[in-house]
PDB file of C-alpha atoms in Angstrom:
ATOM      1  CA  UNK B   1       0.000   0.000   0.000  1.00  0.00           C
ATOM      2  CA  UNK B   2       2.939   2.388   0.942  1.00  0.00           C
ATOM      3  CA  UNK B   3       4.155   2.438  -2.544  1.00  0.00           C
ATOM      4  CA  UNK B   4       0.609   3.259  -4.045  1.00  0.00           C
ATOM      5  CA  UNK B   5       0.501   5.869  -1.721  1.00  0.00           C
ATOM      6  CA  UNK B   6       3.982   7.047  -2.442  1.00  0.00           C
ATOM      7  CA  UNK B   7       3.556   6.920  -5.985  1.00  0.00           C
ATOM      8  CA  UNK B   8       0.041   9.133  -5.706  1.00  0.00           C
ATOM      9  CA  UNK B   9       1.963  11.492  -3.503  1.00  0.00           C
ATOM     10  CA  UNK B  10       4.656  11.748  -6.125  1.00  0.00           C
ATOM     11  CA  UNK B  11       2.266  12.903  -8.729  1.00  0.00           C
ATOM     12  CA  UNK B  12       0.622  15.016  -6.633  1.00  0.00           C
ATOM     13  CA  UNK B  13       3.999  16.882  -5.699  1.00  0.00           C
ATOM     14  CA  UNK B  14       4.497  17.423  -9.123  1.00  0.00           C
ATOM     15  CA  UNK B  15       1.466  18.833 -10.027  1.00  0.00           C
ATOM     16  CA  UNK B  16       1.453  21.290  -7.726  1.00  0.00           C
ATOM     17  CA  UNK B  17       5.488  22.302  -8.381  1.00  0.00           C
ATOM     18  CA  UNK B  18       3.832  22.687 -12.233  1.00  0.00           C
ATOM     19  CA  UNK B  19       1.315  25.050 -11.103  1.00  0.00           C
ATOM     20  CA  UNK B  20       3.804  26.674  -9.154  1.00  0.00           C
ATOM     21  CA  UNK B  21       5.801  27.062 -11.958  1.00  0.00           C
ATOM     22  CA  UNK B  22       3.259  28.121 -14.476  1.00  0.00           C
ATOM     23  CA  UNK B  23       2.214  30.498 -12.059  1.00  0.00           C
ATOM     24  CA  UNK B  24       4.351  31.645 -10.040  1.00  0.00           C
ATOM     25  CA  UNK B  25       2.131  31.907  -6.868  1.00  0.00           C
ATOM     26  CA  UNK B  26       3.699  30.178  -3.941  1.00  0.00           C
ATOM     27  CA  UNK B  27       2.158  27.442  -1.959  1.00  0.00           C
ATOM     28  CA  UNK B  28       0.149  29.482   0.216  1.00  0.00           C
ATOM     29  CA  UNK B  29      -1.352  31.353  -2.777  1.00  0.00           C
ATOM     30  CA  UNK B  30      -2.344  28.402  -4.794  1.00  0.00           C
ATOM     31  CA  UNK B  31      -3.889  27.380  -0.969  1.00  0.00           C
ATOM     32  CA  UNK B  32      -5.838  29.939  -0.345  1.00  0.00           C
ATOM     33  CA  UNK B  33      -6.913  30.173  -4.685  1.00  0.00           C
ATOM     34  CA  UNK B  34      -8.686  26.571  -4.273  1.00  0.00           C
ATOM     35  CA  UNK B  35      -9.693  27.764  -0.529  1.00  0.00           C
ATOM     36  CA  UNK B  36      -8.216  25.823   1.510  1.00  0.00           C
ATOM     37  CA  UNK B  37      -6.011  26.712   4.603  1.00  0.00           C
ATOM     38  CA  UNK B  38      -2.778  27.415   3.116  1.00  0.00           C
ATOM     39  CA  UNK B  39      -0.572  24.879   6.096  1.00  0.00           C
ATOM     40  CA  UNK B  40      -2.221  21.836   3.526  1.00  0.00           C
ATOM     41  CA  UNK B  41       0.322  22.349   0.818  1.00  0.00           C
ATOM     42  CA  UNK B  42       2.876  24.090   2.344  1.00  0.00           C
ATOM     43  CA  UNK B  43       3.419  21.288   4.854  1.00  0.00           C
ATOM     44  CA  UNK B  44       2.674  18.688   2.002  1.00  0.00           C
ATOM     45  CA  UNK B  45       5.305  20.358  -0.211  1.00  0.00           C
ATOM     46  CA  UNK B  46       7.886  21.105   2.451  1.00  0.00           C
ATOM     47  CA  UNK B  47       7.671  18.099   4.651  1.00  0.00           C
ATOM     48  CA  UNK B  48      10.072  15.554   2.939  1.00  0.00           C
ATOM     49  CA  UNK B  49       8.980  13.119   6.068  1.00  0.00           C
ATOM     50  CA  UNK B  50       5.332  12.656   5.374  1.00  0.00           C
ATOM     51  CA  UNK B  51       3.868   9.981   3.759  1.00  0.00           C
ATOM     52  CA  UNK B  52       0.262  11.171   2.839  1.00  0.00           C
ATOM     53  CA  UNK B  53      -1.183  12.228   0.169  1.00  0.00           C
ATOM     54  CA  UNK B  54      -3.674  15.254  -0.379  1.00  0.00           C
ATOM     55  CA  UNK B  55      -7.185  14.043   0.068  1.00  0.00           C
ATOM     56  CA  UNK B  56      -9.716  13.873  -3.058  1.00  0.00           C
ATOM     57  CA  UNK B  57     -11.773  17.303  -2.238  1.00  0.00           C
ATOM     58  CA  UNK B  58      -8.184  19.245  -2.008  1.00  0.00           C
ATOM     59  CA  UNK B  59      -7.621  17.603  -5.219  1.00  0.00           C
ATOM     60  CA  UNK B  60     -10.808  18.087  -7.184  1.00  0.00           C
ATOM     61  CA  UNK B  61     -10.268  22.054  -5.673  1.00  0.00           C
ATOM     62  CA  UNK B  62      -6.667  21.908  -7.356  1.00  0.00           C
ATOM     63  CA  UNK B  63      -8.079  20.129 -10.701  1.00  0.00           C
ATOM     64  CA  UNK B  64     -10.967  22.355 -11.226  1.00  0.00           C
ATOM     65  CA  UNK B  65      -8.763  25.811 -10.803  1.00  0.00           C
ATOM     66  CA  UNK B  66      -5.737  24.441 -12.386  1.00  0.00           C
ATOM     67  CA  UNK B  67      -6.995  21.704 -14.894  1.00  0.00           C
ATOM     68  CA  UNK B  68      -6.537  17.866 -14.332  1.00  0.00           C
ATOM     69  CA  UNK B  69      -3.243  15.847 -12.963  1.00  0.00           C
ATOM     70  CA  UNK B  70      -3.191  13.153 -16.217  1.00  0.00           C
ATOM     71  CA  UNK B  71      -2.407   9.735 -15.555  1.00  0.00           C
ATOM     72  CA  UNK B  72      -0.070   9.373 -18.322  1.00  0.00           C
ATOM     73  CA  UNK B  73       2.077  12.129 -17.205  1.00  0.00           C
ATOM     74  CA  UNK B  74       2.043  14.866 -14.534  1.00  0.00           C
ATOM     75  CA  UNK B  75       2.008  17.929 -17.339  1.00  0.00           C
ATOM     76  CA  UNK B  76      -0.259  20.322 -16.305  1.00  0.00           C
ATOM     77  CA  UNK B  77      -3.258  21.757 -18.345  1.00  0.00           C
ATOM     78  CA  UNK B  78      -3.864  25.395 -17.129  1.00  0.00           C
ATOM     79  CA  UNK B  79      -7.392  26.402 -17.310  1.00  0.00           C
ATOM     80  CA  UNK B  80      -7.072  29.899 -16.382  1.00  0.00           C
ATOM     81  CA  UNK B  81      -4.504  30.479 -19.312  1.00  0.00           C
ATOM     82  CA  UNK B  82      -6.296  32.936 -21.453  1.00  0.00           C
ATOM     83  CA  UNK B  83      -5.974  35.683 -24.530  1.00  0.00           C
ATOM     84  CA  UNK B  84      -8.024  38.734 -25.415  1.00  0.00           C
ATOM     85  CA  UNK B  85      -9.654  38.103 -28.731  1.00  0.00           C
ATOM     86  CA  UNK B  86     -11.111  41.391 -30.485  1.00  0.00           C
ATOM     87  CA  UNK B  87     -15.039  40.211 -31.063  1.00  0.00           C
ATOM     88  CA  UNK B  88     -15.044  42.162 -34.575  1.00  0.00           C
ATOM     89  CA  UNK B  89     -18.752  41.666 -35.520  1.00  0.00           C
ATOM     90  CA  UNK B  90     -21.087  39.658 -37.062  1.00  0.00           C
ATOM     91  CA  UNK B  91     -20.185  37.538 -40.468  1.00  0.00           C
ATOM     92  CA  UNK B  92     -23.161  36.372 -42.437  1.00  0.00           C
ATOM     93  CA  UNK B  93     -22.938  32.674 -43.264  1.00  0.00           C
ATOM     94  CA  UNK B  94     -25.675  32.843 -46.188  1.00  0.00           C
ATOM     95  CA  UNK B  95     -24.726  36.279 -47.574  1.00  0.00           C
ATOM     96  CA  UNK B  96     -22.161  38.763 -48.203  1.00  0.00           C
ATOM     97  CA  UNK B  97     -21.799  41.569 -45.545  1.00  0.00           C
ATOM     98  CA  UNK B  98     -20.042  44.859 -45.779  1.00  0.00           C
ATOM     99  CA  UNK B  99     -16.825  45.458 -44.352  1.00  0.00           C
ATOM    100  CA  UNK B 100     -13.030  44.297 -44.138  1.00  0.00           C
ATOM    101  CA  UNK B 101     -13.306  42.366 -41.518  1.00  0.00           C
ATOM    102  CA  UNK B 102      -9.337  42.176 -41.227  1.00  0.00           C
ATOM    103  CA  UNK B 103      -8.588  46.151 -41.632  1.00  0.00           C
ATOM    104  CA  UNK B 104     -10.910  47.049 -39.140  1.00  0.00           C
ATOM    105  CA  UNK B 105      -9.212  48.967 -35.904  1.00  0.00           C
ATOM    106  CA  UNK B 106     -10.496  50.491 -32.212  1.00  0.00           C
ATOM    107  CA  UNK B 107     -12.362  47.164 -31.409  1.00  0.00           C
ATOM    108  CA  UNK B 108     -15.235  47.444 -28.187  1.00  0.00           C
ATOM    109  CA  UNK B 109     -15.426  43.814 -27.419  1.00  0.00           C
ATOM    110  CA  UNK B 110     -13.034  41.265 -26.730  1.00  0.00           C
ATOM    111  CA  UNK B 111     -13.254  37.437 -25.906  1.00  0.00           C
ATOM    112  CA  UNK B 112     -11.156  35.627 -23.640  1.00  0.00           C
ATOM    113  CA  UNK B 113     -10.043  32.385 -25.219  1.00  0.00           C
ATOM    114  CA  UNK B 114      -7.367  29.809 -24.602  1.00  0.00           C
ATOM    115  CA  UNK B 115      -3.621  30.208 -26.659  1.00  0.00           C
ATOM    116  CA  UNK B 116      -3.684  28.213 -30.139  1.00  0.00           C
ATOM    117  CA  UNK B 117       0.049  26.383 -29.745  1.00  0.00           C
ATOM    118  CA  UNK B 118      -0.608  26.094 -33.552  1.00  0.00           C
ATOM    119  CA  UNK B 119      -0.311  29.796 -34.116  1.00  0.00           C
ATOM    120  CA  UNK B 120       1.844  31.685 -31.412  1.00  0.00           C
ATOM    121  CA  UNK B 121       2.229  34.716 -31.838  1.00  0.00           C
ATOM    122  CA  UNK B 122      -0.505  35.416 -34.689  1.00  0.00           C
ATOM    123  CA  UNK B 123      -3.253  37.692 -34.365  1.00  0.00           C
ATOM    124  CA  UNK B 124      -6.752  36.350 -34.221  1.00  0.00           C
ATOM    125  CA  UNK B 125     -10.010  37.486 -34.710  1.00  0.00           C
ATOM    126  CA  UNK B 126     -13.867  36.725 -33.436  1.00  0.00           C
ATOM    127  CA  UNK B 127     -16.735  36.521 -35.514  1.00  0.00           C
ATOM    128  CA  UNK B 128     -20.567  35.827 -34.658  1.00  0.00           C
ATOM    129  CA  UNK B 129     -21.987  34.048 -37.054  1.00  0.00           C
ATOM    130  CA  UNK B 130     -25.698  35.029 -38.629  1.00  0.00           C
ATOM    131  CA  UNK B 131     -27.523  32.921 -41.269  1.00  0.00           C
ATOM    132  CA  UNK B 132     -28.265  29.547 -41.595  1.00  0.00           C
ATOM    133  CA  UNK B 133     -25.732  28.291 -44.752  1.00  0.00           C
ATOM    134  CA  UNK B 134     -23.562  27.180 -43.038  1.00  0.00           C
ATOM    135  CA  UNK B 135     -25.577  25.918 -39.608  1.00  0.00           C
ATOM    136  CA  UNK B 136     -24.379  22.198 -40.246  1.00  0.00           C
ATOM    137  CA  UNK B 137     -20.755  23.547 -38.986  1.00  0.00           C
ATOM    138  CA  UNK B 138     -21.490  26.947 -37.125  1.00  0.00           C
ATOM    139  CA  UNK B 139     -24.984  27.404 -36.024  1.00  0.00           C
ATOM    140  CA  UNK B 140     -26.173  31.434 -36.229  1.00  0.00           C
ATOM    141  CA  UNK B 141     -25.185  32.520 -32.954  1.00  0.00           C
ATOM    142  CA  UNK B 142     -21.570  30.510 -33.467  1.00  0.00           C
ATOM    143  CA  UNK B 143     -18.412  32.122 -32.248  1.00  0.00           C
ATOM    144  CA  UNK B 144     -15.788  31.430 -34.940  1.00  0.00           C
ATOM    145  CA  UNK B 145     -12.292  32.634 -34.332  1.00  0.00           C
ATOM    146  CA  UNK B 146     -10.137  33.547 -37.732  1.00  0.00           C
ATOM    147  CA  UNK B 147      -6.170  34.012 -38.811  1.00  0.00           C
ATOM    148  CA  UNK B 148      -5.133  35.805 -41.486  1.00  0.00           C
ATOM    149  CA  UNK B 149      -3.363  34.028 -44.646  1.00  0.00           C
ATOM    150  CA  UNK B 150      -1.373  36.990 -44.868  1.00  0.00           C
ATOM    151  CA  UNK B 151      -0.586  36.114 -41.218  1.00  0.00           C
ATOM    152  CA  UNK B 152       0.419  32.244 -41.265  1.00  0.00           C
ATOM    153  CA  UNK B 153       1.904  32.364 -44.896  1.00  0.00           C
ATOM    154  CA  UNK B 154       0.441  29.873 -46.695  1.00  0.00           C
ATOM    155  CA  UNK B 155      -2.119  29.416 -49.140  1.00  0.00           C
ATOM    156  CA  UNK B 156      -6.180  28.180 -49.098  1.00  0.00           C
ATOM    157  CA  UNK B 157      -6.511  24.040 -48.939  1.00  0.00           C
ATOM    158  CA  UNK B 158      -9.500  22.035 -49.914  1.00  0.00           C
ATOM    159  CA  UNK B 159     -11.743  21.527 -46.228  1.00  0.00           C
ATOM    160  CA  UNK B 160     -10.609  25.199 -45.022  1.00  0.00           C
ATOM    161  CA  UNK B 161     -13.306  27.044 -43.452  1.00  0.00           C
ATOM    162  CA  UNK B 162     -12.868  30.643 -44.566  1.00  0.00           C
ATOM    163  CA  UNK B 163     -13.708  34.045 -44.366  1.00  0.00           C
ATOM    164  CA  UNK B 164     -14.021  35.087 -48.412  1.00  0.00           C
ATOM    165  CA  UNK B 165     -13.960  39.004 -49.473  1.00  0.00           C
ATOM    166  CA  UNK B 166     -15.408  40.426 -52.431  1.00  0.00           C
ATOM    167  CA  UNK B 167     -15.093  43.832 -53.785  1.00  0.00           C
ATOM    168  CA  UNK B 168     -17.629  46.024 -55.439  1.00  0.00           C
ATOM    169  CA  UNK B 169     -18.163  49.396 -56.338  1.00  0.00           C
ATOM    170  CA  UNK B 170     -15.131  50.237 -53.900  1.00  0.00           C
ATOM    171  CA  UNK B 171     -16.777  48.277 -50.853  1.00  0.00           C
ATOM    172  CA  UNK B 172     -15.940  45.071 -49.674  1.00  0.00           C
ATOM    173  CA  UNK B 173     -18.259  42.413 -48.587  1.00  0.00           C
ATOM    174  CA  UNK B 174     -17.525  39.275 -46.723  1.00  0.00           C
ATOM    175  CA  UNK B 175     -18.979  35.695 -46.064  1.00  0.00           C
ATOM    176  CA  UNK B 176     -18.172  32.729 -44.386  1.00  0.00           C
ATOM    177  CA  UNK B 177     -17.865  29.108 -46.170  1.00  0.00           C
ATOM    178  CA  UNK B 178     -16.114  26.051 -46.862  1.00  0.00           C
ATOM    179  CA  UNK B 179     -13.175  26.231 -49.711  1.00  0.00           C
ATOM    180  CA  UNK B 180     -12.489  23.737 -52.160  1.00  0.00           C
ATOM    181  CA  UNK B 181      -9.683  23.948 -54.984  1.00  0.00           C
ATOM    182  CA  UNK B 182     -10.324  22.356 -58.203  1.00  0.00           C
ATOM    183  CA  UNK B 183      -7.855  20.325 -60.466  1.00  0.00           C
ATOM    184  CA  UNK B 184      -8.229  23.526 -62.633  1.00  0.00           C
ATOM    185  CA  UNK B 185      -7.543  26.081 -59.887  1.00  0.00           C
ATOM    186  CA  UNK B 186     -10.824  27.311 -59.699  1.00  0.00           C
ATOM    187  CA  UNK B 187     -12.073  28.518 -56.747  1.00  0.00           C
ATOM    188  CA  UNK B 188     -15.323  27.083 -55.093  1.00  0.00           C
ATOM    189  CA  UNK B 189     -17.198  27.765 -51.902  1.00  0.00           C
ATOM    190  CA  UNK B 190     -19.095  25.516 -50.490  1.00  0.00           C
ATOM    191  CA  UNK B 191     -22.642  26.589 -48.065  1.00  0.00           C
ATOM    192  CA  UNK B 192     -22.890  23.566 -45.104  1.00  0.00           C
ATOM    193  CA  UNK B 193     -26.515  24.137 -44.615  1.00  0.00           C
ATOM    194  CA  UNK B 194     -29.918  22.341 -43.490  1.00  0.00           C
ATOM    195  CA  UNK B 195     -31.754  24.883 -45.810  1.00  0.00           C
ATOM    196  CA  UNK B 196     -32.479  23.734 -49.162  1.00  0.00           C
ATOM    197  CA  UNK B 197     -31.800  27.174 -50.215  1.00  0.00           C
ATOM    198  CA  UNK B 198     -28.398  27.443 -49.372  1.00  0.00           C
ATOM    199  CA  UNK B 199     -26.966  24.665 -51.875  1.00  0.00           C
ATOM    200  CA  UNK B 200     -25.508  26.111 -54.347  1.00  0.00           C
ATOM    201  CA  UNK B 201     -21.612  26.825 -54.759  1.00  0.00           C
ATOM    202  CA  UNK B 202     -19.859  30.054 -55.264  1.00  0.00           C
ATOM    203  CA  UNK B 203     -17.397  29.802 -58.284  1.00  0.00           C
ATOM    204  CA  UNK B 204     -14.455  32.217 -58.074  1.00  0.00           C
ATOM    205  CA  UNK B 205     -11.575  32.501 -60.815  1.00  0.00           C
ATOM    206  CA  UNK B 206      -8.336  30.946 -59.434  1.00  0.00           C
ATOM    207  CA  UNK B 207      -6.518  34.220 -58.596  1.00  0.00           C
ATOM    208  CA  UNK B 208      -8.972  34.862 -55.733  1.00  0.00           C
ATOM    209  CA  UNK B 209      -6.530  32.398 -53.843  1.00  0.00           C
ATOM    210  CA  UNK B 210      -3.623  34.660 -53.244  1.00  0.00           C
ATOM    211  CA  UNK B 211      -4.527  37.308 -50.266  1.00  0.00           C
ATOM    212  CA  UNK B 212      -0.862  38.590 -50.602  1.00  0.00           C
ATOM    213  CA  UNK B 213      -0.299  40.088 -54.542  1.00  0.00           C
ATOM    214  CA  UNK B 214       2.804  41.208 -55.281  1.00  0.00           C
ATOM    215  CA  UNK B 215       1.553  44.417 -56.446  1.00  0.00           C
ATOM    216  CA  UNK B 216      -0.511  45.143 -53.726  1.00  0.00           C
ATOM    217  CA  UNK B 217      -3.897  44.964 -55.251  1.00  0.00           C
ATOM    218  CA  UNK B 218      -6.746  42.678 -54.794  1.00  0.00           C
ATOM    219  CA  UNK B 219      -8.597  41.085 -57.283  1.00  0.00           C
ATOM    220  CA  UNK B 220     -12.661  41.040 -57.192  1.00  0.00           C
ATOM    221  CA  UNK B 221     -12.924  38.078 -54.987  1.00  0.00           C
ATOM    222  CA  UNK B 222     -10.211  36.748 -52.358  1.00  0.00           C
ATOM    223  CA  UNK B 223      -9.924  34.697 -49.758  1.00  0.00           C
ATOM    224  CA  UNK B 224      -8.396  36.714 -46.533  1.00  0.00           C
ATOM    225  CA  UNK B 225      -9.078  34.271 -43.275  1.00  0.00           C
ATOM    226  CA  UNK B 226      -9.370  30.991 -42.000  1.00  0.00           C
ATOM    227  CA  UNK B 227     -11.357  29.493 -39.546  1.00  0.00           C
ATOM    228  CA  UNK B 228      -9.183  27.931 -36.448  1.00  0.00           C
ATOM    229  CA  UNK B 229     -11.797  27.439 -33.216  1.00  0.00           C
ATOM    230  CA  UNK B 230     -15.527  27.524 -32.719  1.00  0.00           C
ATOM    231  CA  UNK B 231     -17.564  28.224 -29.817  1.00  0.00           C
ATOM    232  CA  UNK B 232     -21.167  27.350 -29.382  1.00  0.00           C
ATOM    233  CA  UNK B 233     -23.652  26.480 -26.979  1.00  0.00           C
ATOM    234  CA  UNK B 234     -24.465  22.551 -27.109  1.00  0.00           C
TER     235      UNK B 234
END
């Protein structure tokens, strides 16, 4: 039984050095954080002599403030790790909508949202979607967050859920849909809808797929973003 125990304490040890770490509050912070009297991890921590381990309410305290101790390894999973997303607007899933949604500046509302180890260091945007094309994906009322192309370098793939902009009579307009590149380079988005209405693709010519032109100016139709995270209500 000893060695159970020793092992559980072992884990338990490191997974609170790892939120110490991550953190940087001491043991008496991340105590009094979970509320609980801060002598239960400071002696746990400090006494090399002991042999128990933290009881199961300390440690669902610990787990539900600092995410869970794994099994398979004692990395931590900080939940209160968190970035401030600008919430730009609304993006119509069914039609286009005025506006650049990439040039816009002096944002009011911001999300909080975990980092995307995928892109550090790249700007992201919020979007709430409105419509119903593409509601098998993003139900109207879905917060999508978007990179840039221009951002992450690369170009379009078939599957990408993007954010397409279309210019006319010097405004741009924007929608939301699912890309797919042809053998011939032509463009197509794709509605994900329950409404028979919304079934049709949108065909654009093949330059629409470069959001960075070497000359600095866009074509009709491109595609500027790309959807990396959704949030929605279940």
């Amino acid at each position: 039984m000893s060695n159970v125990n020793d092992s559980v304490r072992s884990r338990q040890r490191t997974y609170i050095l790892d939120i110490r770490d991550q953190t940087g509050k001491s043991f008496s912070q991340i105590a009094r954080t979970v509320g609980v009297a801060p002598s239960t991890i400071v002696r746990f921590m400090n006494d090399e002599a002991a042999n128990h381990s933290l009881s199961a309410t300390t440690m669902a305290r610990l787990e539900n403030e600092f995410g869970p101790l794994t099994p398979q390894s004692n990395a931590l999973i900080p939940s209160n790790s968190s970035e401030l997303v600008p919430m730009v607007g609304r993006i119509q899933a069914g039609l286009w909508q005025s506006g650049d949604m990439f040039a816009q500046e002096g944002y009011s509302e911001f999300i909080s949202i975990t980092p995307d180890d995928r892109y550090p260091g790249i700007k992201r945007w919020a979007f709430r979607v409105q419509g119903d094309s593409m509601d098998l994906l993003y139900p109207s009322g879905t917060i999508v967050v978007a990179v840039s192309y221009c951002d992450i370098a690369r170009l379009p793939k078939t599957g990408d859920k993007v954010i397409a902009i279309r210019q006319e009579n010097g405004l741009e307009e924007a929608t939301l849909k699912e890309i797919e590149i042809r053998d011939d380079g032509r463009v197509v988005l794709w509605p994900r809808s329950t409404n028979p209405d919304f079934s049709q693709a949108i065909v654009l010519p093949k330059s629409s797929l470069n959001p960075f032109p070497d000359n600095g100016c866009h074509d009709e139709y491109r595609i500027a973003g790309m959807i990396i995270q959704s949030i929605r209500r279940e």
